[in-house]
Amino acid sequence: MPSFNQSISQPAVFFLTGIPGFETYHAWISIPFCCLYAVAITGNGMILFVIITESSLHEPMYYFLSMLSCTDLGLCFSTLVTILGIFWFNAREISFDACIGQMFFIHGFTFMESSVLLAMAFDRFIAICNPLRYATILTNSRIIKVGFAVVIRGTAALVPLLLLLKRLSFCRSHVLHHSYCFHPDVMKLSCTDTKINSVFGLSIVISTAGVDSVLILLSYVLIIHSVLSIASPEERKKAFGTCVSHISAVAIFYIPMISLSLVHRFGKHAPPLVHTLIANVYLLIPPVMNPIIYSVKTKQIRKAVLKIFLSKLI
């Protein structure tokens, strides 16, 4: 049994948590998790493949969708090893440096996904509100610049955040509430003052996901105003139909994120099982659902996927 009372001078070693109260069933619980990871990796890989190989999908909307699939794959691979390691081998121990590295990728891909969803909202805004200038505004060179901006924005602020975390001392229990390293969860275990870390972390969340969500909402207010000015009901339905997939992706990304933030902020007395389940939903549901939503709701993606499957069968 590991000792959780390490001295301050020693490098911190953390202990991840599986499903509290169900440790004896971890082998069985790993089955649905494996299925979710398989669906997420296969689905997002398929989306990327059809967009790359089908010339008809070489359009701004699908370029942004490929960015979304890349961030979802990044989130999956960031937690795959630790979660399945706990279920299969009870490998709960993770070094402080490995924990920092995992946090960098988890939070980095999360902020990138938020930025991509904002870019997709802008794409829908231009396509519906200013369709005549769509091709001149969203050129390939500008989409490449947006891609670089997404990566830089998603990772630049994390470096000082994680450096601030490294200066902390950990002398309390080193048991985390999740199956992966999450910044607020690790920060709570410190026995030193974390006010700077909390303020800086909150400012990063507000300046990324907070600003993105407000701008996405604003873009849809303008889209709705533009669509309602269309006289034909059929045209209105068609315009709204092009936004359904993106609205669904926004909902399944932000709702779990807000839920996890609220649990960490106000759920101190909530059962550990609640923390663990919401944390897993937060990271697994968007990568699983996004390719399903876009395959079902987007005709061009659905036709491209069916075309590949039929060609393989033939």
PDB file of C-alpha atoms in Angstrom:
ATOM      1  CA  MET A   1       0.000   0.000   0.000  1.00  0.00           C
ATOM      2  CA  PRO A   2       1.616   3.331  -1.050  1.00  0.00           C
ATOM      3  CA  SER A   3       2.324   5.993   1.526  1.00  0.00           C
ATOM      4  CA  PHE A   4       0.570   9.295   0.764  1.00  0.00           C
ATOM      5  CA  ASN A   5       2.429  11.394   3.353  1.00  0.00           C
ATOM      6  CA  GLN A   6       5.596  12.294   1.462  1.00  0.00           C
ATOM      7  CA  SER A   7       7.737  15.134   2.712  1.00  0.00           C
ATOM      8  CA  ILE A   8       7.645  18.525   1.033  1.00  0.00           C
ATOM      9  CA  SER A   9      11.214  18.231  -0.263  1.00  0.00           C
ATOM     10  CA  GLN A  10      10.508  15.008  -2.170  1.00  0.00           C
ATOM     11  CA  PRO A  11       9.126  15.107  -5.723  1.00  0.00           C
ATOM     12  CA  ALA A  12       5.373  14.573  -5.627  1.00  0.00           C
ATOM     13  CA  VAL A  13       3.908  11.272  -6.800  1.00  0.00           C
ATOM     14  CA  PHE A  14       0.158  11.228  -7.389  1.00  0.00           C
ATOM     15  CA  PHE A  15      -2.310   8.355  -7.292  1.00  0.00           C
ATOM     16  CA  LEU A  16      -5.105   8.346  -9.835  1.00  0.00           C
ATOM     17  CA  THR A  17      -8.608   7.098  -9.069  1.00  0.00           C
ATOM     18  CA  GLY A  18     -10.655   4.627 -11.091  1.00  0.00           C
ATOM     19  CA  ILE A  19     -14.352   4.233 -10.288  1.00  0.00           C
ATOM     20  CA  PRO A  20     -14.666   4.660  -6.490  1.00  0.00           C
ATOM     21  CA  GLY A  21     -16.485   1.787  -4.817  1.00  0.00           C
ATOM     22  CA  PHE A  22     -16.287  -0.420  -7.917  1.00  0.00           C
ATOM     23  CA  GLU A  23     -12.595  -1.344  -7.848  1.00  0.00           C
ATOM     24  CA  THR A  24     -13.327  -5.081  -7.981  1.00  0.00           C
ATOM     25  CA  TYR A  25     -15.283  -4.565 -11.222  1.00  0.00           C
ATOM     26  CA  HIS A  26     -12.642  -2.500 -13.045  1.00  0.00           C
ATOM     27  CA  ALA A  27     -11.956  -5.274 -15.560  1.00  0.00           C
ATOM     28  CA  TRP A  28     -15.631  -5.330 -16.563  1.00  0.00           C
ATOM     29  CA  ILE A  29     -15.952  -1.547 -16.473  1.00  0.00           C
ATOM     30  CA  SER A  30     -13.025  -1.312 -18.886  1.00  0.00           C
ATOM     31  CA  ILE A  31     -15.153  -2.937 -21.627  1.00  0.00           C
ATOM     32  CA  PRO A  32     -17.485   0.047 -22.235  1.00  0.00           C
ATOM     33  CA  PHE A  33     -14.506   2.408 -21.927  1.00  0.00           C
ATOM     34  CA  CYS A  34     -12.625   0.419 -24.588  1.00  0.00           C
ATOM     35  CA  CYS A  35     -15.706   0.591 -26.814  1.00  0.00           C
ATOM     36  CA  LEU A  36     -15.957   4.368 -26.359  1.00  0.00           C
ATOM     37  CA  TYR A  37     -12.278   4.864 -27.158  1.00  0.00           C
ATOM     38  CA  ALA A  38     -12.596   2.586 -30.205  1.00  0.00           C
ATOM     39  CA  VAL A  39     -15.621   4.531 -31.494  1.00  0.00           C
ATOM     40  CA  ALA A  40     -13.908   7.887 -30.889  1.00  0.00           C
ATOM     41  CA  ILE A  41     -10.620   6.936 -32.547  1.00  0.00           C
ATOM     42  CA  THR A  42     -12.230   5.091 -35.468  1.00  0.00           C
ATOM     43  CA  GLY A  43     -14.892   7.748 -36.037  1.00  0.00           C
ATOM     44  CA  ASN A  44     -12.558  10.742 -35.966  1.00  0.00           C
ATOM     45  CA  GLY A  45      -9.977   8.849 -38.022  1.00  0.00           C
ATOM     46  CA  MET A  46     -12.660   8.109 -40.616  1.00  0.00           C
ATOM     47  CA  ILE A  47     -13.716  11.781 -40.725  1.00  0.00           C
ATOM     48  CA  LEU A  48     -10.105  12.827 -41.338  1.00  0.00           C
ATOM     49  CA  PHE A  49      -9.629  10.154 -43.986  1.00  0.00           C
ATOM     50  CA  VAL A  50     -12.714  11.057 -46.040  1.00  0.00           C
ATOM     51  CA  ILE A  51     -11.932  14.784 -45.886  1.00  0.00           C
ATOM     52  CA  ILE A  52      -8.356  14.201 -47.073  1.00  0.00           C
ATOM     53  CA  THR A  53      -9.236  11.722 -49.828  1.00  0.00           C
ATOM     54  CA  GLU A  54     -12.481  13.234 -51.171  1.00  0.00           C
ATOM     55  CA  SER A  55     -11.782  16.325 -53.275  1.00  0.00           C
ATOM     56  CA  SER A  56     -15.442  17.380 -52.995  1.00  0.00           C
ATOM     57  CA  LEU A  57     -14.876  17.934 -49.262  1.00  0.00           C
ATOM     58  CA  HIS A  58     -11.944  20.309 -49.734  1.00  0.00           C
ATOM     59  CA  GLU A  59     -13.967  23.270 -48.488  1.00  0.00           C
ATOM     60  CA  PRO A  60     -13.582  25.547 -45.421  1.00  0.00           C
ATOM     61  CA  MET A  61     -16.394  23.874 -43.472  1.00  0.00           C
ATOM     62  CA  TYR A  62     -14.749  20.456 -43.758  1.00  0.00           C
ATOM     63  CA  TYR A  63     -11.264  21.788 -43.077  1.00  0.00           C
ATOM     64  CA  PHE A  64     -12.560  23.078 -39.745  1.00  0.00           C
ATOM     65  CA  LEU A  65     -14.251  19.724 -39.138  1.00  0.00           C
ATOM     66  CA  SER A  66     -10.910  17.987 -39.687  1.00  0.00           C
ATOM     67  CA  MET A  67      -9.374  20.302 -37.064  1.00  0.00           C
ATOM     68  CA  LEU A  68     -12.148  19.286 -34.671  1.00  0.00           C
ATOM     69  CA  SER A  69     -11.405  15.613 -35.295  1.00  0.00           C
ATOM     70  CA  CYS A  70      -7.688  16.207 -34.629  1.00  0.00           C
ATOM     71  CA  THR A  71      -8.398  17.829 -31.260  1.00  0.00           C
ATOM     72  CA  ASP A  72     -10.775  14.992 -30.340  1.00  0.00           C
ATOM     73  CA  LEU A  73      -8.115  12.421 -31.189  1.00  0.00           C
ATOM     74  CA  GLY A  74      -5.625  14.387 -29.104  1.00  0.00           C
ATOM     75  CA  LEU A  75      -7.975  14.283 -26.106  1.00  0.00           C
ATOM     76  CA  CYS A  76      -8.466  10.532 -26.513  1.00  0.00           C
ATOM     77  CA  PHE A  77      -4.773   9.693 -26.662  1.00  0.00           C
ATOM     78  CA  SER A  78      -4.012  12.054 -23.742  1.00  0.00           C
ATOM     79  CA  THR A  79      -6.004   9.885 -21.319  1.00  0.00           C
ATOM     80  CA  LEU A  80      -6.070   6.453 -22.977  1.00  0.00           C
ATOM     81  CA  VAL A  81      -2.986   5.058 -21.220  1.00  0.00           C
ATOM     82  CA  THR A  82      -3.793   6.175 -17.678  1.00  0.00           C
ATOM     83  CA  ILE A  83      -7.495   5.228 -17.731  1.00  0.00           C
ATOM     84  CA  LEU A  84      -7.019   1.758 -19.207  1.00  0.00           C
ATOM     85  CA  GLY A  85      -3.883   1.272 -17.099  1.00  0.00           C
ATOM     86  CA  ILE A  86      -5.979   1.728 -13.954  1.00  0.00           C
ATOM     87  CA  PHE A  87      -8.721  -0.642 -15.134  1.00  0.00           C
ATOM     88  CA  TRP A  88      -6.416  -3.374 -16.422  1.00  0.00           C
ATOM     89  CA  PHE A  89      -3.300  -3.225 -14.205  1.00  0.00           C
ATOM     90  CA  ASN A  90      -4.315  -1.014 -11.244  1.00  0.00           C
ATOM     91  CA  ALA A  91      -1.502   1.326 -12.384  1.00  0.00           C
ATOM     92  CA  ARG A  92      -2.583   4.292 -10.281  1.00  0.00           C
ATOM     93  CA  GLU A  93       0.798   5.910  -9.658  1.00  0.00           C
ATOM     94  CA  ILE A  94       1.916   8.804 -11.844  1.00  0.00           C
ATOM     95  CA  SER A  95       4.967  11.008 -11.349  1.00  0.00           C
ATOM     96  CA  PHE A  96       4.617  14.763 -10.974  1.00  0.00           C
ATOM     97  CA  ASP A  97       6.405  15.487 -14.285  1.00  0.00           C
ATOM     98  CA  ALA A  98       4.231  12.950 -16.150  1.00  0.00           C
ATOM     99  CA  CYS A  99       1.178  14.538 -14.529  1.00  0.00           C
ATOM    100  CA  ILE A 100       2.288  17.992 -15.726  1.00  0.00           C
ATOM    101  CA  GLY A 101       2.777  16.629 -19.245  1.00  0.00           C
ATOM    102  CA  GLN A 102      -0.669  15.042 -19.303  1.00  0.00           C
ATOM    103  CA  MET A 103      -2.259  18.270 -18.060  1.00  0.00           C
ATOM    104  CA  PHE A 104      -0.543  20.195 -20.859  1.00  0.00           C
ATOM    105  CA  PHE A 105      -2.095  17.972 -23.533  1.00  0.00           C
ATOM    106  CA  ILE A 106      -5.532  17.652 -21.917  1.00  0.00           C
ATOM    107  CA  HIS A 107      -6.018  21.372 -21.314  1.00  0.00           C
ATOM    108  CA  GLY A 108      -4.254  22.298 -24.548  1.00  0.00           C
ATOM    109  CA  PHE A 109      -6.537  20.162 -26.723  1.00  0.00           C
ATOM    110  CA  THR A 110      -9.560  21.362 -24.732  1.00  0.00           C
ATOM    111  CA  PHE A 111      -8.760  25.017 -25.441  1.00  0.00           C
ATOM    112  CA  MET A 112      -7.999  24.147 -29.076  1.00  0.00           C
ATOM    113  CA  GLU A 113     -11.382  22.463 -29.454  1.00  0.00           C
ATOM    114  CA  SER A 114     -13.087  25.559 -28.062  1.00  0.00           C
ATOM    115  CA  SER A 115     -11.218  27.702 -30.626  1.00  0.00           C
ATOM    116  CA  VAL A 116     -12.149  25.334 -33.476  1.00  0.00           C
ATOM    117  CA  LEU A 117     -15.828  25.482 -32.487  1.00  0.00           C
ATOM    118  CA  LEU A 118     -15.599  29.290 -32.610  1.00  0.00           C
ATOM    119  CA  ALA A 119     -13.999  29.114 -36.079  1.00  0.00           C
ATOM    120  CA  MET A 120     -16.803  26.790 -37.221  1.00  0.00           C
ATOM    121  CA  ALA A 121     -19.391  29.261 -35.891  1.00  0.00           C
ATOM    122  CA  PHE A 122     -17.705  32.027 -37.904  1.00  0.00           C
ATOM    123  CA  ASP A 123     -17.789  29.743 -40.955  1.00  0.00           C
ATOM    124  CA  ARG A 124     -21.559  29.234 -40.578  1.00  0.00           C
ATOM    125  CA  PHE A 125     -22.059  32.977 -39.991  1.00  0.00           C
ATOM    126  CA  ILE A 126     -20.273  33.900 -43.234  1.00  0.00           C
ATOM    127  CA  ALA A 127     -21.988  31.102 -45.207  1.00  0.00           C
ATOM    128  CA  ILE A 128     -25.482  32.230 -44.162  1.00  0.00           C
ATOM    129  CA  CYS A 129     -25.161  35.987 -43.628  1.00  0.00           C
ATOM    130  CA  ASN A 130     -22.701  36.822 -46.415  1.00  0.00           C
ATOM    131  CA  PRO A 131     -22.654  33.881 -48.865  1.00  0.00           C
ATOM    132  CA  LEU A 132     -21.425  35.900 -51.850  1.00  0.00           C
ATOM    133  CA  ARG A 133     -18.141  36.694 -50.084  1.00  0.00           C
ATOM    134  CA  TYR A 134     -17.711  33.251 -48.506  1.00  0.00           C
ATOM    135  CA  ALA A 135     -15.030  32.036 -50.922  1.00  0.00           C
ATOM    136  CA  THR A 136     -13.069  35.308 -50.796  1.00  0.00           C
ATOM    137  CA  ILE A 137     -13.108  35.554 -46.989  1.00  0.00           C
ATOM    138  CA  LEU A 138     -12.330  31.932 -46.085  1.00  0.00           C
ATOM    139  CA  THR A 139      -9.431  31.265 -48.444  1.00  0.00           C
ATOM    140  CA  ASN A 140      -7.056  28.332 -47.945  1.00  0.00           C
ATOM    141  CA  SER A 141      -4.257  30.606 -46.712  1.00  0.00           C
ATOM    142  CA  ARG A 142      -6.523  32.138 -44.089  1.00  0.00           C
ATOM    143  CA  ILE A 143      -7.724  28.722 -42.929  1.00  0.00           C
ATOM    144  CA  ILE A 144      -4.075  27.658 -42.482  1.00  0.00           C
ATOM    145  CA  LYS A 145      -3.466  30.808 -40.421  1.00  0.00           C
ATOM    146  CA  VAL A 146      -6.526  29.998 -38.319  1.00  0.00           C
ATOM    147  CA  GLY A 147      -5.130  26.504 -37.729  1.00  0.00           C
ATOM    148  CA  PHE A 148      -1.806  27.902 -36.483  1.00  0.00           C
ATOM    149  CA  ALA A 149      -3.632  30.441 -34.317  1.00  0.00           C
ATOM    150  CA  VAL A 150      -5.729  27.661 -32.760  1.00  0.00           C
ATOM    151  CA  VAL A 151      -2.600  25.698 -31.784  1.00  0.00           C
ATOM    152  CA  ILE A 152      -0.710  28.723 -30.455  1.00  0.00           C
ATOM    153  CA  ARG A 153      -3.708  30.026 -28.522  1.00  0.00           C
ATOM    154  CA  GLY A 154      -4.424  26.619 -27.027  1.00  0.00           C
ATOM    155  CA  THR A 155      -0.908  26.037 -25.728  1.00  0.00           C
ATOM    156  CA  ALA A 156       0.775  29.409 -25.103  1.00  0.00           C
ATOM    157  CA  ALA A 157      -1.056  30.241 -21.869  1.00  0.00           C
ATOM    158  CA  LEU A 158      -0.528  26.740 -20.453  1.00  0.00           C
ATOM    159  CA  VAL A 159       3.250  27.075 -20.096  1.00  0.00           C
ATOM    160  CA  PRO A 160       3.161  29.766 -17.354  1.00  0.00           C
ATOM    161  CA  LEU A 161       0.175  28.018 -15.738  1.00  0.00           C
ATOM    162  CA  LEU A 162       2.063  24.735 -15.373  1.00  0.00           C
ATOM    163  CA  LEU A 163       5.269  26.511 -14.287  1.00  0.00           C
ATOM    164  CA  LEU A 164       3.253  28.119 -11.491  1.00  0.00           C
ATOM    165  CA  LEU A 165       2.028  24.657 -10.534  1.00  0.00           C
ATOM    166  CA  LYS A 166       5.577  23.286 -10.341  1.00  0.00           C
ATOM    167  CA  ARG A 167       6.508  25.815  -7.640  1.00  0.00           C
ATOM    168  CA  LEU A 168       3.884  24.403  -5.254  1.00  0.00           C
ATOM    169  CA  SER A 169       4.621  21.969  -2.445  1.00  0.00           C
ATOM    170  CA  PHE A 170       2.449  18.916  -1.877  1.00  0.00           C
ATOM    171  CA  CYS A 171       2.330  17.555   1.664  1.00  0.00           C
ATOM    172  CA  ARG A 172      -1.273  16.348   1.886  1.00  0.00           C
ATOM    173  CA  SER A 173      -2.887  13.247   0.431  1.00  0.00           C
ATOM    174  CA  HIS A 174      -1.692  12.749  -3.129  1.00  0.00           C
ATOM    175  CA  VAL A 175      -4.850  10.929  -4.253  1.00  0.00           C
ATOM    176  CA  LEU A 176      -6.563  12.599  -7.217  1.00  0.00           C
ATOM    177  CA  HIS A 177     -10.299  12.376  -7.879  1.00  0.00           C
ATOM    178  CA  HIS A 178      -9.937  11.413 -11.550  1.00  0.00           C
ATOM    179  CA  SER A 179      -8.294   8.836 -13.800  1.00  0.00           C
ATOM    180  CA  TYR A 180      -6.105  11.574 -15.284  1.00  0.00           C
ATOM    181  CA  CYS A 181      -4.382  14.771 -14.141  1.00  0.00           C
ATOM    182  CA  PHE A 182      -6.675  17.798 -14.101  1.00  0.00           C
ATOM    183  CA  HIS A 183      -5.288  21.183 -13.026  1.00  0.00           C
ATOM    184  CA  PRO A 184      -7.901  22.152 -10.373  1.00  0.00           C
ATOM    185  CA  ASP A 185      -7.752  18.639  -8.932  1.00  0.00           C
ATOM    186  CA  VAL A 186      -3.943  18.691  -8.555  1.00  0.00           C
ATOM    187  CA  MET A 187      -3.899  22.264  -7.253  1.00  0.00           C
ATOM    188  CA  LYS A 188      -6.249  21.385  -4.373  1.00  0.00           C
ATOM    189  CA  LEU A 189      -3.679  18.957  -2.956  1.00  0.00           C
ATOM    190  CA  SER A 190      -1.077  21.664  -2.371  1.00  0.00           C
ATOM    191  CA  CYS A 191      -0.287  22.767   1.165  1.00  0.00           C
ATOM    192  CA  THR A 192       0.984  26.179   0.001  1.00  0.00           C
ATOM    193  CA  ASP A 193      -0.866  29.288  -1.142  1.00  0.00           C
ATOM    194  CA  THR A 194      -2.569  28.672  -4.517  1.00  0.00           C
ATOM    195  CA  LYS A 195      -4.288  32.048  -4.947  1.00  0.00           C
ATOM    196  CA  ILE A 196      -2.083  33.051  -7.900  1.00  0.00           C
ATOM    197  CA  ASN A 197      -2.650  29.683  -9.558  1.00  0.00           C
ATOM    198  CA  SER A 198      -6.422  29.951  -9.092  1.00  0.00           C
ATOM    199  CA  VAL A 199      -6.631  33.504 -10.460  1.00  0.00           C
ATOM    200  CA  PHE A 200      -4.364  32.756 -13.424  1.00  0.00           C
ATOM    201  CA  GLY A 201      -6.179  29.508 -14.203  1.00  0.00           C
ATOM    202  CA  LEU A 202      -9.571  31.211 -14.054  1.00  0.00           C
ATOM    203  CA  SER A 203      -8.357  34.041 -16.281  1.00  0.00           C
ATOM    204  CA  ILE A 204      -7.175  31.524 -18.908  1.00  0.00           C
ATOM    205  CA  VAL A 205     -10.531  29.713 -18.886  1.00  0.00           C
ATOM    206  CA  ILE A 206     -12.440  33.008 -19.197  1.00  0.00           C
ATOM    207  CA  SER A 207     -10.183  34.329 -21.978  1.00  0.00           C
ATOM    208  CA  THR A 208     -10.491  31.109 -23.994  1.00  0.00           C
ATOM    209  CA  ALA A 209     -13.617  29.015 -23.446  1.00  0.00           C
ATOM    210  CA  GLY A 210     -15.516  31.905 -21.850  1.00  0.00           C
ATOM    211  CA  VAL A 211     -14.866  34.357 -24.687  1.00  0.00           C
ATOM    212  CA  ASP A 212     -15.399  31.645 -27.305  1.00  0.00           C
ATOM    213  CA  SER A 213     -18.802  30.669 -25.908  1.00  0.00           C
ATOM    214  CA  VAL A 214     -19.964  34.310 -25.875  1.00  0.00           C
ATOM    215  CA  LEU A 215     -18.809  34.847 -29.470  1.00  0.00           C
ATOM    216  CA  ILE A 216     -20.457  31.598 -30.597  1.00  0.00           C
ATOM    217  CA  LEU A 217     -23.709  32.720 -28.974  1.00  0.00           C
ATOM    218  CA  LEU A 218     -23.412  36.130 -30.647  1.00  0.00           C
ATOM    219  CA  SER A 219     -22.785  34.533 -34.046  1.00  0.00           C
ATOM    220  CA  TYR A 220     -25.968  32.472 -33.727  1.00  0.00           C
ATOM    221  CA  VAL A 221     -27.995  35.499 -32.692  1.00  0.00           C
ATOM    222  CA  LEU A 222     -26.873  37.153 -35.939  1.00  0.00           C
ATOM    223  CA  ILE A 223     -27.488  33.942 -37.907  1.00  0.00           C
ATOM    224  CA  ILE A 224     -31.036  33.616 -36.528  1.00  0.00           C
ATOM    225  CA  HIS A 225     -31.724  37.275 -37.329  1.00  0.00           C
ATOM    226  CA  SER A 226     -30.500  36.731 -40.902  1.00  0.00           C
ATOM    227  CA  VAL A 227     -32.436  33.478 -41.386  1.00  0.00           C
ATOM    228  CA  LEU A 228     -35.698  34.947 -40.100  1.00  0.00           C
ATOM    229  CA  SER A 229     -35.448  37.665 -42.751  1.00  0.00           C
ATOM    230  CA  ILE A 230     -35.633  34.991 -45.468  1.00  0.00           C
ATOM    231  CA  ALA A 231     -39.119  34.871 -46.917  1.00  0.00           C
ATOM    232  CA  SER A 232     -39.231  31.223 -48.000  1.00  0.00           C
ATOM    233  CA  PRO A 233     -39.876  28.657 -45.219  1.00  0.00           C
ATOM    234  CA  GLU A 234     -37.914  26.063 -47.208  1.00  0.00           C
ATOM    235  CA  GLU A 235     -34.877  28.337 -47.366  1.00  0.00           C
ATOM    236  CA  ARG A 236     -35.142  28.957 -43.621  1.00  0.00           C
ATOM    237  CA  LYS A 237     -35.262  25.243 -42.934  1.00  0.00           C
ATOM    238  CA  LYS A 238     -32.261  24.618 -45.182  1.00  0.00           C
ATOM    239  CA  ALA A 239     -30.247  27.408 -43.525  1.00  0.00           C
ATOM    240  CA  PHE A 240     -31.005  26.141 -40.008  1.00  0.00           C
ATOM    241  CA  GLY A 241     -30.251  22.581 -41.134  1.00  0.00           C
ATOM    242  CA  THR A 242     -26.655  23.518 -41.960  1.00  0.00           C
ATOM    243  CA  CYS A 243     -26.156  24.637 -38.334  1.00  0.00           C
ATOM    244  CA  VAL A 244     -27.656  21.639 -36.497  1.00  0.00           C
ATOM    245  CA  SER A 245     -24.435  19.606 -36.424  1.00  0.00           C
ATOM    246  CA  HIS A 246     -22.367  22.510 -35.120  1.00  0.00           C
ATOM    247  CA  ILE A 247     -24.924  23.434 -32.452  1.00  0.00           C
ATOM    248  CA  SER A 248     -24.917  19.815 -31.256  1.00  0.00           C
ATOM    249  CA  ALA A 249     -21.096  19.772 -31.129  1.00  0.00           C
ATOM    250  CA  VAL A 250     -21.085  23.007 -29.109  1.00  0.00           C
ATOM    251  CA  ALA A 251     -23.627  21.597 -26.640  1.00  0.00           C
ATOM    252  CA  ILE A 252     -21.816  18.300 -26.030  1.00  0.00           C
ATOM    253  CA  PHE A 253     -18.536  20.186 -25.505  1.00  0.00           C
ATOM    254  CA  TYR A 254     -19.601  23.044 -23.227  1.00  0.00           C
ATOM    255  CA  ILE A 255     -22.233  21.302 -21.076  1.00  0.00           C
ATOM    256  CA  PRO A 256     -19.823  18.659 -19.653  1.00  0.00           C
ATOM    257  CA  MET A 257     -17.101  21.326 -19.254  1.00  0.00           C
ATOM    258  CA  ILE A 258     -19.399  23.620 -17.276  1.00  0.00           C
ATOM    259  CA  SER A 259     -20.671  20.673 -15.219  1.00  0.00           C
ATOM    260  CA  LEU A 260     -17.130  19.610 -14.283  1.00  0.00           C
ATOM    261  CA  SER A 261     -16.177  23.194 -13.373  1.00  0.00           C
ATOM    262  CA  LEU A 262     -19.251  23.531 -11.144  1.00  0.00           C
ATOM    263  CA  VAL A 263     -18.510  20.221  -9.417  1.00  0.00           C
ATOM    264  CA  HIS A 264     -14.939  21.318  -8.690  1.00  0.00           C
ATOM    265  CA  ARG A 265     -16.081  24.748  -7.514  1.00  0.00           C
ATOM    266  CA  PHE A 266     -19.164  23.868  -5.447  1.00  0.00           C
ATOM    267  CA  GLY A 267     -19.213  20.078  -5.123  1.00  0.00           C
ATOM    268  CA  LYS A 268     -16.729  19.643  -2.275  1.00  0.00           C
ATOM    269  CA  HIS A 269     -19.159  17.388  -0.433  1.00  0.00           C
ATOM    270  CA  ALA A 270     -20.340  15.489  -3.516  1.00  0.00           C
ATOM    271  CA  PRO A 271     -19.551  11.739  -3.571  1.00  0.00           C
ATOM    272  CA  PRO A 272     -16.234  10.874  -5.293  1.00  0.00           C
ATOM    273  CA  LEU A 273     -18.193   8.841  -7.841  1.00  0.00           C
ATOM    274  CA  VAL A 274     -19.858  12.046  -9.094  1.00  0.00           C
ATOM    275  CA  HIS A 275     -16.461  13.721  -9.703  1.00  0.00           C
ATOM    276  CA  THR A 276     -15.153  10.666 -11.555  1.00  0.00           C
ATOM    277  CA  LEU A 277     -18.192  10.150 -13.793  1.00  0.00           C
ATOM    278  CA  ILE A 278     -18.467  13.815 -14.819  1.00  0.00           C
ATOM    279  CA  ALA A 279     -14.722  13.942 -15.483  1.00  0.00           C
ATOM    280  CA  ASN A 280     -14.929  10.925 -17.801  1.00  0.00           C
ATOM    281  CA  VAL A 281     -18.018  12.285 -19.562  1.00  0.00           C
ATOM    282  CA  TYR A 282     -16.194  15.600 -20.064  1.00  0.00           C
ATOM    283  CA  LEU A 283     -13.324  13.966 -21.945  1.00  0.00           C
ATOM    284  CA  LEU A 284     -14.988  11.011 -23.704  1.00  0.00           C
ATOM    285  CA  ILE A 285     -18.431  12.154 -24.866  1.00  0.00           C
ATOM    286  CA  PRO A 286     -17.350  14.931 -27.311  1.00  0.00           C
ATOM    287  CA  PRO A 287     -14.805  12.734 -29.181  1.00  0.00           C
ATOM    288  CA  VAL A 288     -17.354   9.900 -29.371  1.00  0.00           C
ATOM    289  CA  MET A 289     -20.367  11.979 -30.397  1.00  0.00           C
ATOM    290  CA  ASN A 290     -18.838  14.490 -32.838  1.00  0.00           C
ATOM    291  CA  PRO A 291     -18.097  12.005 -35.674  1.00  0.00           C
ATOM    292  CA  ILE A 292     -21.499  10.365 -35.150  1.00  0.00           C
ATOM    293  CA  ILE A 293     -23.304  13.710 -35.321  1.00  0.00           C
ATOM    294  CA  TYR A 294     -21.480  14.867 -38.445  1.00  0.00           C
ATOM    295  CA  SER A 295     -21.829  11.484 -40.158  1.00  0.00           C
ATOM    296  CA  VAL A 296     -25.580  11.428 -39.537  1.00  0.00           C
ATOM    297  CA  LYS A 297     -26.438  15.093 -40.006  1.00  0.00           C
ATOM    298  CA  THR A 298     -24.040  16.084 -42.811  1.00  0.00           C
ATOM    299  CA  LYS A 299     -25.068  14.584 -46.145  1.00  0.00           C
ATOM    300  CA  GLN A 300     -21.670  15.026 -47.820  1.00  0.00           C
ATOM    301  CA  ILE A 301     -19.793  13.288 -44.983  1.00  0.00           C
ATOM    302  CA  ARG A 302     -22.361  10.477 -44.875  1.00  0.00           C
ATOM    303  CA  LYS A 303     -22.122   9.904 -48.632  1.00  0.00           C
ATOM    304  CA  ALA A 304     -18.301   9.898 -48.519  1.00  0.00           C
ATOM    305  CA  VAL A 305     -18.211   7.367 -45.663  1.00  0.00           C
ATOM    306  CA  LEU A 306     -20.733   5.088 -47.409  1.00  0.00           C
ATOM    307  CA  LYS A 307     -18.753   5.381 -50.642  1.00  0.00           C
ATOM    308  CA  ILE A 308     -15.592   4.152 -48.885  1.00  0.00           C
ATOM    309  CA  PHE A 309     -17.400   1.248 -47.221  1.00  0.00           C
ATOM    310  CA  LEU A 310     -19.078   0.197 -50.467  1.00  0.00           C
ATOM    311  CA  SER A 311     -15.799   0.354 -52.397  1.00  0.00           C
ATOM    312  CA  LYS A 312     -14.141  -1.861 -49.765  1.00  0.00           C
ATOM    313  CA  LEU A 313     -16.991  -4.384 -49.970  1.00  0.00           C
ATOM    314  CA  ILE A 314     -16.874  -4.478 -53.762  1.00  0.00           C
TER     315      ILE A 314
END
